[in-house]
mmCIF file of C-alpha atoms in Angstrom:
data_model
loop_
_atom_site.group_PDB
_atom_site.id
_atom_site.type_symbol
_atom_site.label_atom_id
_atom_site.label_comp_id
_atom_site.label_asym_id
_atom_site.label_seq_id
_atom_site.Cartn_x
_atom_site.Cartn_y
_atom_site.Cartn_z
ATOM 1 C CA MET Z 257 -0.008 0.111 -0.156
ATOM 2 C CA LEU Z 258 1.648 3.353 -0.977
ATOM 3 C CA GLU Z 259 1.357 5.962 1.422
ATOM 4 C CA PRO Z 260 -1.167 8.642 0.540
ATOM 5 C CA ARG Z 261 0.596 11.493 -1.363
ATOM 6 C CA ARG Z 262 2.542 8.937 -3.168
ATOM 7 C CA GLU Z 263 -0.634 7.600 -4.579
ATOM 8 C CA ARG Z 264 -1.865 11.133 -5.405
ATOM 9 C CA GLN Z 265 1.183 11.690 -7.597
ATOM 10 C CA ILE Z 266 1.217 8.903 -9.364
ATOM 11 C CA LEU Z 267 -2.712 9.611 -9.958
ATOM 12 C CA ILE Z 268 -2.134 12.953 -11.642
ATOM 13 C CA VAL Z 269 0.929 11.686 -13.069
ATOM 14 C CA LEU Z 270 -1.494 9.201 -15.114
ATOM 15 C CA THR Z 271 -4.052 11.584 -15.663
ATOM 16 C CA LEU Z 272 -1.318 13.826 -17.776
ATOM 17 C CA MET Z 273 -0.773 11.296 -19.086
ATOM 18 C CA SER Z 274 -4.180 9.848 -19.851
ATOM 19 C CA PHE Z 275 -4.799 13.918 -20.976
ATOM 20 C CA THR Z 276 -1.636 13.856 -23.752
ATOM 21 C CA ASN Z 277 -3.399 10.365 -25.111
ATOM 22 C CA ILE Z 278 -6.138 11.943 -25.303
ATOM 23 C CA LEU Z 279 -5.554 15.171 -26.771
ATOM 24 C CA ASP Z 280 -3.880 13.120 -29.398
ATOM 25 C CA PHE Z 281 -7.219 11.657 -30.218
ATOM 26 C CA MET Z 282 -9.770 14.599 -29.349
ATOM 27 C CA ILE Z 283 -7.425 16.669 -31.230
ATOM 28 C CA MET Z 284 -8.039 15.565 -34.989
ATOM 29 C CA MET Z 285 -12.217 16.824 -34.419
ATOM 30 C CA PRO Z 286 -11.621 20.023 -34.000
ATOM 31 C CA LEU Z 287 -9.082 20.198 -37.114
ATOM 32 C CA ALA Z 288 -11.634 18.105 -39.215
ATOM 33 C CA SER Z 289 -12.289 21.502 -41.136
ATOM 34 C CA HIS Z 290 -8.251 22.500 -41.210
ATOM 35 C CA LEU Z 291 -7.587 18.768 -42.776
ATOM 36 C CA ILE Z 292 -10.751 18.774 -45.587
ATOM 37 C CA ARG Z 293 -9.693 21.703 -46.917
ATOM 38 C CA GLU Z 294 -5.996 20.749 -46.205
ATOM 39 C CA PHE Z 295 -5.416 17.858 -48.064
ATOM 40 C CA GLY Z 296 -9.293 18.368 -50.003
ATOM 41 C CA ILE Z 297 -11.254 15.132 -48.121
ATOM 42 C CA THR Z 298 -14.389 14.609 -47.541
ATOM 43 C CA THR Z 299 -16.527 14.286 -44.530
ATOM 44 C CA SER Z 300 -16.377 10.724 -44.809
ATOM 45 C CA GLU Z 301 -12.772 10.343 -45.537
ATOM 46 C CA PHE Z 302 -12.264 12.521 -42.197
ATOM 47 C CA GLY Z 303 -14.100 9.779 -40.381
ATOM 48 C CA LEU Z 304 -11.456 7.358 -41.919
ATOM 49 C CA LEU Z 305 -8.612 9.230 -40.157
ATOM 50 C CA VAL Z 306 -10.814 9.165 -36.949
ATOM 51 C CA SER Z 307 -11.588 5.006 -37.392
ATOM 52 C CA ALA Z 308 -7.833 4.345 -38.647
ATOM 53 C CA TYR Z 309 -7.089 5.452 -34.896
ATOM 54 C CA ALA Z 310 -9.789 3.483 -33.332
ATOM 55 C CA PHE Z 311 -9.073 0.341 -35.304
ATOM 56 C CA ALA Z 312 -5.663 0.311 -34.923
ATOM 57 C CA ALA Z 313 -5.910 0.877 -31.027
ATOM 58 C CA ALA Z 314 -8.422 -1.990 -31.000
ATOM 59 C CA ALA Z 315 -5.506 -4.464 -32.936
ATOM 60 C CA SER Z 316 -2.971 -3.646 -29.915
ATOM 61 C CA SER Z 317 -6.350 -3.971 -27.247
ATOM 62 C CA LEU Z 318 -6.409 -7.193 -28.393
ATOM 63 C CA LEU Z 319 -3.402 -8.331 -27.893
ATOM 64 C CA MET Z 320 -2.574 -6.554 -24.972
ATOM 65 C CA ALA Z 321 -6.090 -8.451 -23.100
ATOM 66 C CA SER Z 322 -3.919 -12.001 -23.281
ATOM 67 C CA ILE Z 323 -0.645 -10.538 -22.496
ATOM 68 C CA ALA Z 324 -1.318 -7.764 -19.743
ATOM 69 C CA ASP Z 325 -1.046 -9.484 -16.660
ATOM 70 C CA ARG Z 326 2.273 -11.065 -17.802
ATOM 71 C CA PHE Z 327 4.397 -7.869 -17.278
ATOM 72 C CA ASP Z 328 5.196 -5.156 -15.149
ATOM 73 C CA ARG Z 329 2.792 -2.255 -15.171
ATOM 74 C CA LYS Z 330 4.934 0.554 -14.750
ATOM 75 C CA ARG Z 331 7.210 -1.229 -18.141
ATOM 76 C CA ALA Z 332 4.251 -1.651 -20.401
ATOM 77 C CA LEU Z 333 2.853 2.004 -19.857
ATOM 78 C CA LEU Z 334 6.338 3.285 -20.614
ATOM 79 C CA LEU Z 335 6.699 1.100 -23.502
ATOM 80 C CA VAL Z 336 3.243 2.138 -25.030
ATOM 81 C CA TYR Z 337 3.322 5.997 -24.072
ATOM 82 C CA VAL Z 338 7.059 5.819 -26.277
ATOM 83 C CA GLY Z 339 4.841 4.210 -29.529
ATOM 84 C CA LEU Z 340 2.410 7.404 -29.024
ATOM 85 C CA ILE Z 341 5.307 9.781 -28.961
ATOM 86 C CA VAL Z 342 6.478 8.250 -32.438
ATOM 87 C CA GLY Z 343 2.758 7.696 -33.885
ATOM 88 C CA THR Z 344 1.985 11.647 -32.144
ATOM 89 C CA LEU Z 345 5.613 12.890 -34.519
ATOM 90 C CA GLY Z 346 4.309 11.117 -37.055
ATOM 91 C CA CYS Z 347 1.244 13.339 -37.596
ATOM 92 C CA ALA Z 348 3.171 16.591 -37.349
ATOM 93 C CA LEU Z 349 5.569 15.755 -39.952
ATOM 94 C CA ALA Z 350 2.830 13.926 -42.373
ATOM 95 C CA PRO Z 351 3.217 15.416 -45.761
ATOM 96 C CA THR Z 352 0.203 13.820 -47.648
ATOM 97 C CA TYR Z 353 -3.489 12.519 -46.343
ATOM 98 C CA ALA Z 354 -2.262 9.004 -46.610
ATOM 99 C CA ALA Z 355 0.638 9.364 -44.860
ATOM 100 C CA LEU Z 356 -1.358 11.450 -42.082
ATOM 101 C CA LEU Z 357 -3.805 8.247 -42.002
ATOM 102 C CA VAL Z 358 -0.204 6.198 -41.748
ATOM 103 C CA ALA Z 359 0.736 8.257 -38.702
ATOM 104 C CA ARG Z 360 -2.653 7.776 -37.271
ATOM 105 C CA THR Z 361 -2.298 4.168 -37.393
ATOM 106 C CA VAL Z 362 0.587 4.317 -35.464
ATOM 107 C CA ALA Z 363 -0.581 6.370 -32.486
ATOM 108 C CA GLY Z 364 -3.363 4.432 -32.289
ATOM 109 C CA LEU Z 365 -1.585 0.861 -32.227
ATOM 110 C CA PHE Z 366 0.087 2.490 -28.630
ATOM 111 C CA GLY Z 367 -2.305 4.976 -27.541
ATOM 112 C CA GLY Z 368 -4.759 2.567 -27.982
ATOM 113 C CA VAL Z 369 -3.683 0.242 -24.853
ATOM 114 C CA GLN Z 370 -2.356 2.821 -22.696
ATOM 115 C CA GLY Z 371 -5.814 4.354 -21.406
ATOM 116 C CA SER Z 372 -6.300 -0.010 -20.022
ATOM 117 C CA ILE Z 373 -2.733 -0.189 -18.614
ATOM 118 C CA ALA Z 374 -3.960 3.042 -16.778
ATOM 119 C CA PHE Z 375 -6.644 2.006 -14.947
ATOM 120 C CA SER Z 376 -5.233 -1.184 -13.907
ATOM 121 C CA ILE Z 377 -2.723 0.279 -12.346
ATOM 122 C CA VAL Z 378 -5.671 2.529 -10.412
ATOM 123 C CA GLY Z 379 -7.655 -0.911 -9.852
ATOM 124 C CA ASP Z 380 -4.679 -2.533 -8.399
ATOM 125 C CA MET Z 381 -3.057 0.834 -6.305
ATOM 126 C CA VAL Z 382 -6.828 1.972 -5.767
ATOM 127 C CA PRO Z 383 -8.443 0.164 -2.690
ATOM 128 C CA ASP Z 384 -12.488 -0.544 -3.811
ATOM 129 C CA GLN Z 385 -14.062 1.922 -2.089
ATOM 130 C CA ARG Z 386 -12.321 4.942 -3.530
ATOM 131 C CA ARG Z 387 -11.928 3.336 -7.121
ATOM 132 C CA GLY Z 388 -15.165 5.035 -8.732
ATOM 133 C CA ARG Z 389 -12.834 8.670 -7.030
ATOM 134 C CA ALA Z 390 -9.422 7.823 -8.469
ATOM 135 C CA MET Z 391 -11.206 6.785 -11.964
ATOM 136 C CA GLY Z 392 -12.838 9.887 -12.172
ATOM 137 C CA LEU Z 393 -9.319 12.090 -11.044
ATOM 138 C CA VAL Z 394 -7.933 10.606 -14.040
ATOM 139 C CA MET Z 395 -11.018 11.082 -16.494
ATOM 140 C CA LEU Z 396 -10.644 14.339 -15.616
ATOM 141 C CA SER Z 397 -7.880 13.879 -18.453
ATOM 142 C CA PHE Z 398 -11.113 14.269 -20.852
ATOM 143 C CA SER Z 399 -12.025 17.291 -19.406
ATOM 144 C CA LEU Z 400 -8.545 19.337 -19.384
ATOM 145 C CA SER Z 401 -8.483 17.661 -23.001
ATOM 146 C CA ALA Z 402 -11.719 19.948 -23.885
ATOM 147 C CA VAL Z 403 -10.579 22.983 -21.765
ATOM 148 C CA LEU Z 404 -6.830 23.237 -22.415
ATOM 149 C CA GLY Z 405 -5.657 21.028 -25.247
ATOM 150 C CA VAL Z 406 -8.269 21.019 -27.986
ATOM 151 C CA PRO Z 407 -9.135 25.315 -27.627
ATOM 152 C CA LEU Z 408 -5.413 25.684 -27.363
ATOM 153 C CA SER Z 409 -4.403 23.520 -30.353
ATOM 154 C CA ILE Z 410 -7.444 25.644 -32.680
ATOM 155 C CA TYR Z 411 -5.902 28.532 -32.221
ATOM 156 C CA VAL Z 412 -2.497 27.321 -32.544
ATOM 157 C CA ALA Z 413 -3.725 25.749 -36.003
ATOM 158 C CA GLY Z 414 -4.933 28.647 -36.981
ATOM 159 C CA HIS Z 415 -2.176 30.764 -36.409
ATOM 160 C CA GLY Z 416 0.631 28.242 -37.386
ATOM 161 C CA GLY Z 417 -0.733 25.497 -39.187
ATOM 162 C CA TRP Z 418 -2.584 22.606 -38.441
ATOM 163 C CA HIS Z 419 1.117 20.572 -37.916
ATOM 164 C CA ILE Z 420 2.063 22.604 -34.986
ATOM 165 C CA PRO Z 421 -0.097 21.528 -32.123
ATOM 166 C CA PHE Z 422 1.323 17.864 -33.141
ATOM 167 C CA PHE Z 423 4.634 19.236 -32.416
ATOM 168 C CA ALA Z 424 3.734 20.602 -28.767
ATOM 169 C CA LEU Z 425 2.122 17.521 -28.078
ATOM 170 C CA ALA Z 426 5.147 15.073 -28.819
ATOM 171 C CA ALA Z 427 7.206 17.268 -26.881
ATOM 172 C CA ALA Z 428 4.611 17.279 -23.406
ATOM 173 C CA CYS Z 429 4.980 13.399 -23.825
ATOM 174 C CA CYS Z 430 8.459 13.246 -23.456
ATOM 175 C CA VAL Z 431 8.799 15.730 -20.413
ATOM 176 C CA LEU Z 432 6.022 12.700 -18.711
ATOM 177 C CA PHE Z 433 7.886 10.082 -19.847
ATOM 178 C CA VAL Z 434 10.721 11.012 -17.492
ATOM 179 C CA VAL Z 435 8.455 12.192 -14.787
ATOM 180 C CA ALA Z 436 6.829 8.598 -14.709
ATOM 181 C CA LEU Z 437 9.821 6.725 -15.090
ATOM 182 C CA ARG Z 438 11.054 8.385 -11.719
ATOM 183 C CA LEU Z 439 7.467 8.691 -10.263
ATOM 184 C CA ILE Z 440 5.583 5.337 -10.867
ATOM 185 C CA PRO Z 441 7.218 1.938 -8.931
ATOM 186 C CA SER Z 442 7.180 -1.032 -10.493
ATOM 187 C CA MET Z 443 4.365 -3.158 -10.196
ATOM 188 C CA ARG Z 444 4.415 -6.365 -10.042
ATOM 189 C CA GLY Z 445 1.384 -7.790 -7.740
ATOM 190 C CA HIS Z 446 -0.640 -9.244 -10.370
ATOM 191 C CA ILE Z 447 1.778 -11.696 -11.617
ATOM 192 C CA ARG Z 448 1.150 -14.991 -11.795
ATOM 193 C CA SER Z 449 3.673 -17.565 -10.705
ATOM 194 C CA GLY Z 450 4.654 -20.577 -12.394
ATOM 195 C CA ALA Z 451 4.652 -20.426 -16.632
ATOM 196 C CA PRO Z 452 2.971 -17.581 -18.450
ATOM 197 C CA VAL Z 453 -1.100 -18.122 -19.664
ATOM 198 C CA SER Z 454 -0.631 -18.965 -23.505
ATOM 199 C CA LEU Z 455 -2.545 -16.463 -26.255
ATOM 200 C CA TRP Z 456 -5.609 -18.122 -26.025
ATOM 201 C CA GLN Z 457 -5.724 -19.430 -22.561
ATOM 202 C CA GLY Z 458 -5.722 -15.701 -21.539
ATOM 203 C CA TYR Z 459 -8.803 -15.327 -23.824
ATOM 204 C CA ALA Z 460 -10.807 -18.670 -22.632
ATOM 205 C CA GLU Z 461 -10.181 -17.152 -19.001
ATOM 206 C CA LEU Z 462 -11.485 -14.061 -19.612
ATOM 207 C CA PHE Z 463 -14.709 -15.693 -21.325
ATOM 208 C CA ARG Z 464 -15.593 -17.715 -19.423
ATOM 209 C CA VAL Z 465 -17.172 -15.672 -16.993
ATOM 210 C CA PRO Z 466 -20.886 -14.010 -18.074
ATOM 211 C CA ASN Z 467 -19.952 -11.314 -16.192
ATOM 212 C CA HIS Z 468 -17.087 -10.045 -17.966
ATOM 213 C CA TRP Z 469 -19.595 -10.067 -21.273
ATOM 214 C CA TRP Z 470 -22.263 -7.417 -19.656
ATOM 215 C CA ALA Z 471 -18.937 -5.460 -19.004
ATOM 216 C CA PHE Z 472 -17.660 -5.121 -22.832
ATOM 217 C CA ALA Z 473 -21.644 -5.161 -24.214
ATOM 218 C CA THR Z 474 -21.760 -1.878 -21.577
ATOM 219 C CA THR Z 475 -18.630 -0.698 -23.129
ATOM 220 C CA ALA Z 476 -19.616 -1.319 -26.957
ATOM 221 C CA LEU Z 477 -22.751 0.147 -26.599
ATOM 222 C CA LEU Z 478 -21.902 3.361 -25.016
ATOM 223 C CA THR Z 479 -19.162 4.098 -27.137
ATOM 224 C CA LEU Z 480 -20.864 3.623 -29.772
ATOM 225 C CA SER Z 481 -23.786 5.680 -28.550
ATOM 226 C CA GLY Z 482 -21.184 8.232 -27.874
ATOM 227 C CA MET Z 483 -19.040 8.566 -30.870
ATOM 228 C CA MET Z 484 -21.029 8.654 -33.981
ATOM 229 C CA VAL Z 485 -22.120 12.159 -32.367
ATOM 230 C CA ILE Z 486 -18.869 13.571 -30.976
ATOM 231 C CA PRO Z 487 -16.228 13.333 -34.626
ATOM 232 C CA TYR Z 488 -19.069 15.490 -35.994
ATOM 233 C CA ILE Z 489 -19.821 18.075 -33.169
ATOM 234 C CA ALA Z 490 -16.569 20.671 -34.751
ATOM 235 C CA PRO Z 491 -17.565 20.434 -38.746
ATOM 236 C CA SER Z 492 -21.503 20.514 -38.394
ATOM 237 C CA ARG Z 493 -21.131 23.608 -35.527
ATOM 238 C CA VAL Z 494 -18.987 25.299 -38.683
ATOM 239 C CA ALA Z 495 -21.285 24.508 -41.602
ATOM 240 C CA ASN Z 496 -24.708 24.535 -39.840
ATOM 241 C CA GLU Z 497 -24.480 26.852 -37.518
ATOM 242 C CA GLY Z 498 -21.759 29.724 -38.935
ATOM 243 C CA MET Z 499 -19.077 29.074 -36.090
ATOM 244 C CA THR Z 500 -15.782 30.852 -35.963
ATOM 245 C CA GLU Z 501 -12.749 29.007 -34.745
ATOM 246 C CA LEU Z 502 -12.774 31.312 -31.720
ATOM 247 C CA GLN Z 503 -16.472 30.605 -30.816
ATOM 248 C CA LEU Z 504 -15.089 26.679 -31.510
ATOM 249 C CA SER Z 505 -12.412 27.395 -28.718
ATOM 250 C CA LEU Z 506 -15.275 28.887 -26.666
ATOM 251 C CA PHE Z 507 -17.869 25.608 -27.163
ATOM 252 C CA TYR Z 508 -14.852 23.113 -26.149
ATOM 253 C CA LEU Z 509 -13.778 25.155 -23.485
ATOM 254 C CA VAL Z 510 -16.763 25.690 -21.643
ATOM 255 C CA GLY Z 511 -18.305 22.181 -22.088
ATOM 256 C CA GLY Z 512 -14.875 20.954 -20.579
ATOM 257 C CA ALA Z 513 -14.679 23.601 -18.143
ATOM 258 C CA ILE Z 514 -17.446 22.547 -16.255
ATOM 259 C CA THR Z 515 -16.347 18.974 -16.666
ATOM 260 C CA LEU Z 516 -13.832 19.599 -14.219
ATOM 261 C CA PHE Z 517 -16.485 19.809 -11.281
ATOM 262 C CA THR Z 518 -18.758 17.491 -12.479
ATOM 263 C CA ARG Z 519 -16.386 14.394 -13.124
ATOM 264 C CA PRO Z 520 -15.182 14.066 -9.799
ATOM 265 C CA LEU Z 521 -18.840 14.515 -8.712
ATOM 266 C CA PHE Z 522 -20.502 11.893 -11.035
ATOM 267 C CA GLY Z 523 -16.789 9.795 -9.239
ATOM 268 C CA ASN Z 524 -17.577 10.109 -5.710
ATOM 269 C CA MET Z 525 -21.650 9.310 -6.732
ATOM 270 C CA ALA Z 526 -19.948 6.032 -7.948
ATOM 271 C CA ASP Z 527 -18.782 4.741 -5.190
ATOM 272 C CA ARG Z 528 -21.894 6.160 -2.430
ATOM 273 C CA TYR Z 529 -24.564 4.975 -4.345
ATOM 274 C CA SER Z 530 -25.136 1.792 -6.786
ATOM 275 C CA ARG Z 531 -22.690 2.294 -10.091
ATOM 276 C CA ALA Z 532 -25.507 0.863 -12.463
ATOM 277 C CA LYS Z 533 -28.192 3.652 -11.030
ATOM 278 C CA VAL Z 534 -25.745 6.513 -11.473
ATOM 279 C CA TYR Z 535 -24.856 5.471 -14.820
ATOM 280 C CA PHE Z 536 -28.379 5.088 -15.802
ATOM 281 C CA TRP Z 537 -29.751 8.716 -14.578
ATOM 282 C CA LEU Z 538 -26.701 9.889 -16.636
ATOM 283 C CA VAL Z 539 -27.972 8.044 -19.825
ATOM 284 C CA LEU Z 540 -31.300 9.040 -19.598
ATOM 285 C CA LEU Z 541 -30.414 12.991 -18.662
ATOM 286 C CA SER Z 542 -27.796 13.114 -21.584
ATOM 287 C CA ILE Z 543 -30.542 12.167 -23.846
ATOM 288 C CA ILE Z 544 -31.633 16.210 -24.204
ATOM 289 C CA PRO Z 545 -28.165 18.012 -25.050
ATOM 290 C CA MET Z 546 -27.835 14.382 -27.336
ATOM 291 C CA VAL Z 547 -30.788 15.661 -29.422
ATOM 292 C CA LEU Z 548 -29.606 19.890 -29.530
ATOM 293 C CA ILE Z 549 -26.468 18.759 -30.550
ATOM 294 C CA THR Z 550 -27.600 16.738 -33.290
ATOM 295 C CA HIS Z 551 -30.045 19.860 -34.303
ATOM 296 C CA THR Z 552 -29.005 22.664 -36.493
ATOM 297 C CA LEU Z 553 -30.699 25.216 -33.313
ATOM 298 C CA GLY Z 554 -29.871 29.184 -35.110
ATOM 299 C CA VAL Z 555 -29.374 30.204 -31.731
ATOM 300 C CA SER Z 556 -27.052 32.948 -30.176
ATOM 301 C CA LEU Z 557 -23.645 31.979 -29.484
ATOM 302 C CA PRO Z 558 -24.455 31.851 -25.453
ATOM 303 C CA LEU Z 559 -27.110 29.369 -26.063
ATOM 304 C CA GLN Z 560 -25.006 27.487 -27.722
ATOM 305 C CA LEU Z 561 -22.535 27.456 -25.509
ATOM 306 C CA GLY Z 562 -25.279 26.042 -22.893
ATOM 307 C CA VAL Z 563 -25.675 23.288 -25.232
ATOM 308 C CA SER Z 564 -22.346 22.199 -24.876
ATOM 309 C CA ALA Z 565 -22.319 22.237 -21.240
ATOM 310 C CA LEU Z 566 -24.843 19.953 -21.170
ATOM 311 C CA PHE Z 567 -23.206 17.758 -23.966
ATOM 312 C CA PHE Z 568 -20.505 17.803 -22.063
ATOM 313 C CA ILE Z 569 -21.652 17.114 -18.187
ATOM 314 C CA PHE Z 570 -24.217 14.256 -19.074
ATOM 315 C CA VAL Z 571 -22.521 12.465 -22.476
ATOM 316 C CA SER Z 572 -19.082 12.465 -21.136
ATOM 317 C CA GLY Z 573 -20.024 11.876 -17.335
ATOM 318 C CA ARG Z 574 -21.218 8.565 -18.272
ATOM 319 C CA PHE Z 575 -17.870 7.234 -18.857
ATOM 320 C CA VAL Z 576 -17.229 7.674 -15.210
ATOM 321 C CA PRO Z 577 -19.545 5.161 -13.754
ATOM 322 C CA SER Z 578 -19.121 2.948 -16.224
ATOM 323 C CA THR Z 579 -15.454 2.548 -16.077
ATOM 324 C CA ALA Z 580 -15.500 2.436 -12.707
ATOM 325 C CA LEU Z 581 -18.012 -0.335 -13.006
ATOM 326 C CA VAL Z 582 -16.353 -2.130 -15.333
ATOM 327 C CA SER Z 583 -12.942 -2.498 -13.514
ATOM 328 C CA SER Z 584 -14.662 -3.857 -10.863
ATOM 329 C CA ALA Z 585 -16.497 -6.800 -12.689
ATOM 330 C CA SER Z 586 -13.382 -9.038 -12.484
ATOM 331 C CA SER Z 587 -10.455 -10.143 -10.129
ATOM 332 C CA PRO Z 588 -7.291 -9.019 -9.880
ATOM 333 C CA GLN Z 589 -5.647 -11.360 -11.892
ATOM 334 C CA LEU Z 590 -7.927 -10.614 -14.500
ATOM 335 C CA ARG Z 591 -7.893 -7.180 -14.403
ATOM 336 C CA GLY Z 592 -5.512 -5.984 -16.733
ATOM 337 C CA ARG Z 593 -6.738 -8.529 -19.274
ATOM 338 C CA LEU Z 594 -10.130 -7.156 -18.800
ATOM 339 C CA MET Z 595 -9.797 -3.213 -19.234
ATOM 340 C CA SER Z 596 -7.470 -4.454 -22.124
ATOM 341 C CA PHE Z 597 -10.212 -6.089 -24.044
ATOM 342 C CA ASN Z 598 -12.523 -3.861 -22.653
ATOM 343 C CA SER Z 599 -10.087 -0.984 -24.231
ATOM 344 C CA ALA Z 600 -10.246 -3.455 -27.594
ATOM 345 C CA VAL Z 601 -14.124 -2.903 -27.996
ATOM 346 C CA GLN Z 602 -13.962 0.506 -26.930
ATOM 347 C CA ASN Z 603 -11.493 1.354 -29.943
ATOM 348 C CA LEU Z 604 -13.102 -0.822 -32.338
ATOM 349 C CA PHE Z 605 -16.797 0.402 -31.742
ATOM 350 C CA THR Z 606 -15.234 4.341 -31.745
ATOM 351 C CA GLY Z 607 -14.270 3.302 -35.216
ATOM 352 C CA LEU Z 608 -17.413 1.591 -36.161
ATOM 353 C CA ALA Z 609 -19.699 4.743 -34.681
ATOM 354 C CA ALA Z 610 -17.586 7.031 -36.522
ATOM 355 C CA LEU Z 611 -17.351 5.318 -39.881
ATOM 356 C CA ILE Z 612 -21.593 5.010 -39.240
ATOM 357 C CA GLY Z 613 -22.159 8.438 -38.097
ATOM 358 C CA GLY Z 614 -20.327 9.223 -41.444
ATOM 359 C CA ALA Z 615 -22.077 7.080 -43.542
ATOM 360 C CA MET Z 616 -25.571 8.388 -41.877
ATOM 361 C CA LEU Z 617 -23.812 12.138 -43.248
ATOM 362 C CA THR Z 618 -23.963 13.991 -46.106
ATOM 363 C CA SER Z 619 -22.051 16.941 -47.236
ATOM 364 C CA THR Z 620 -22.204 19.745 -50.192
ATOM 365 C CA GLY Z 621 -18.556 20.982 -49.815
ATOM 366 C CA SER Z 622 -19.306 24.114 -48.573
ATOM 367 C CA GLY Z 623 -22.767 23.719 -48.014
ATOM 368 C CA PRO Z 624 -24.294 22.637 -44.252
ATOM 369 C CA ILE Z 625 -24.268 18.923 -43.250
ATOM 370 C CA THR Z 626 -27.538 16.548 -43.323
ATOM 371 C CA GLY Z 627 -28.528 13.689 -41.612
ATOM 372 C CA TYR Z 628 -26.682 14.570 -38.511
ATOM 373 C CA GLU Z 629 -30.449 14.256 -36.474
ATOM 374 C CA ALA Z 630 -31.067 10.584 -37.438
ATOM 375 C CA VAL Z 631 -27.275 10.057 -35.448
ATOM 376 C CA GLY Z 632 -28.662 11.764 -33.137
ATOM 377 C CA TYR Z 633 -31.883 9.452 -32.824
ATOM 378 C CA LEU Z 634 -30.311 6.720 -33.198
ATOM 379 C CA SER Z 635 -27.492 7.319 -30.669
ATOM 380 C CA CYS Z 636 -30.145 7.526 -28.439
ATOM 381 C CA ILE Z 637 -31.688 3.843 -28.465
ATOM 382 C CA ILE Z 638 -28.062 3.009 -28.582
ATOM 383 C CA ALA Z 639 -27.235 4.498 -24.881
ATOM 384 C CA LEU Z 640 -30.838 3.252 -23.460
ATOM 385 C CA ALA Z 641 -29.626 -0.024 -24.446
ATOM 386 C CA SER Z 642 -26.251 0.663 -22.338
ATOM 387 C CA ALA Z 643 -28.180 1.480 -19.758
ATOM 388 C CA TRP Z 644 -29.759 -2.025 -19.617
ATOM 389 C CA ALA Z 645 -26.555 -3.579 -19.677
ATOM 390 C CA ALA Z 646 -25.150 -2.135 -17.008
ATOM 391 C CA PHE Z 647 -27.706 -3.408 -14.549
ATOM 392 C CA LYS Z 648 -26.791 -7.130 -15.443
ATOM 393 C CA VAL Z 649 -22.744 -6.002 -14.066
ATOM 394 C CA ARG Z 650 -22.030 -7.849 -10.748
ATOM 395 C CA ALA Z 651 -19.143 -6.201 -8.836
ATOM 396 C CA VAL Z 652 -16.192 -8.499 -8.052
ATOM 397 C CA SER Z 653 -13.593 -6.450 -6.668
#
């Protein structure tokens, strides 16, 4: 058991590492207009950039799911973080759409498993009665990405080009790598003695437990619901609502800033009450902003910012109790595999959702994007299905 001060320091470092990882993924969405203009691509081709990262992340997570519990968690975390740095730097240097597509694939291969390793570290390090709060802290990385990373990236891209945010992100990753190397202790308590578990045996042990299937179903449906909508928020705000880059920065800033307060609150609620019930109520409340954000409202900027706040609070807030619920669905010996495969499920359905959402949308060059309303309605139905699946998950540890 680590002393409280050291535990907090590690949680902060994991949060910052996850911040850079999530920003590496999120940064593509507000840069959509830049990339579409730069490379002359369609909305669907932009969706492929999002999906390439997600599918690569799903593939690496599938492999990690069977071997994650064989290795020191610290070494695994640092190894994949180096790969993320290489992929991010490749994005910064990409001269063509094809090169950027390859770089996004590399970033996905490594970035996709960083989160699962971080959550496994939290699961091993923090007792269950405080785990929801700890998960909520690490998941503040999403809020930090929206508050700091995305608005700053939009501003920098508007003044220095879309390459610059990736250069800055790669530099920040290098600094965090050094800090993590010095601060995070070796974590080998989960490793079994004797011969290592084979690839197929690892999967067999994981899938033998029905509880794990319900956990994966919850994640799959939750991800599909959110990621059909999220990648196309920025281009729809610009094309349909006529937002400028400054207004788009404010849109993400306001939405992300308020989640700095609501995500820890949801984490505390997940510890105090039933995680499935907390998730259910967040799903119900998320339907309102999900419908609003997928419709062209034609309202003033303050009202648009209000919609952004509601969306970030409830739609992104759903991930806090769901992640805590999934992490408690397994024993410590299988948690690394569970979280890695859960990451694979999340990434796979992120890619599928981006493709489905993009296929349902129609863009007429400089004209409005149509079909977003149907995406929103379908997303709400899928979200309700995920709440039903969450009630089937039983907490083990």
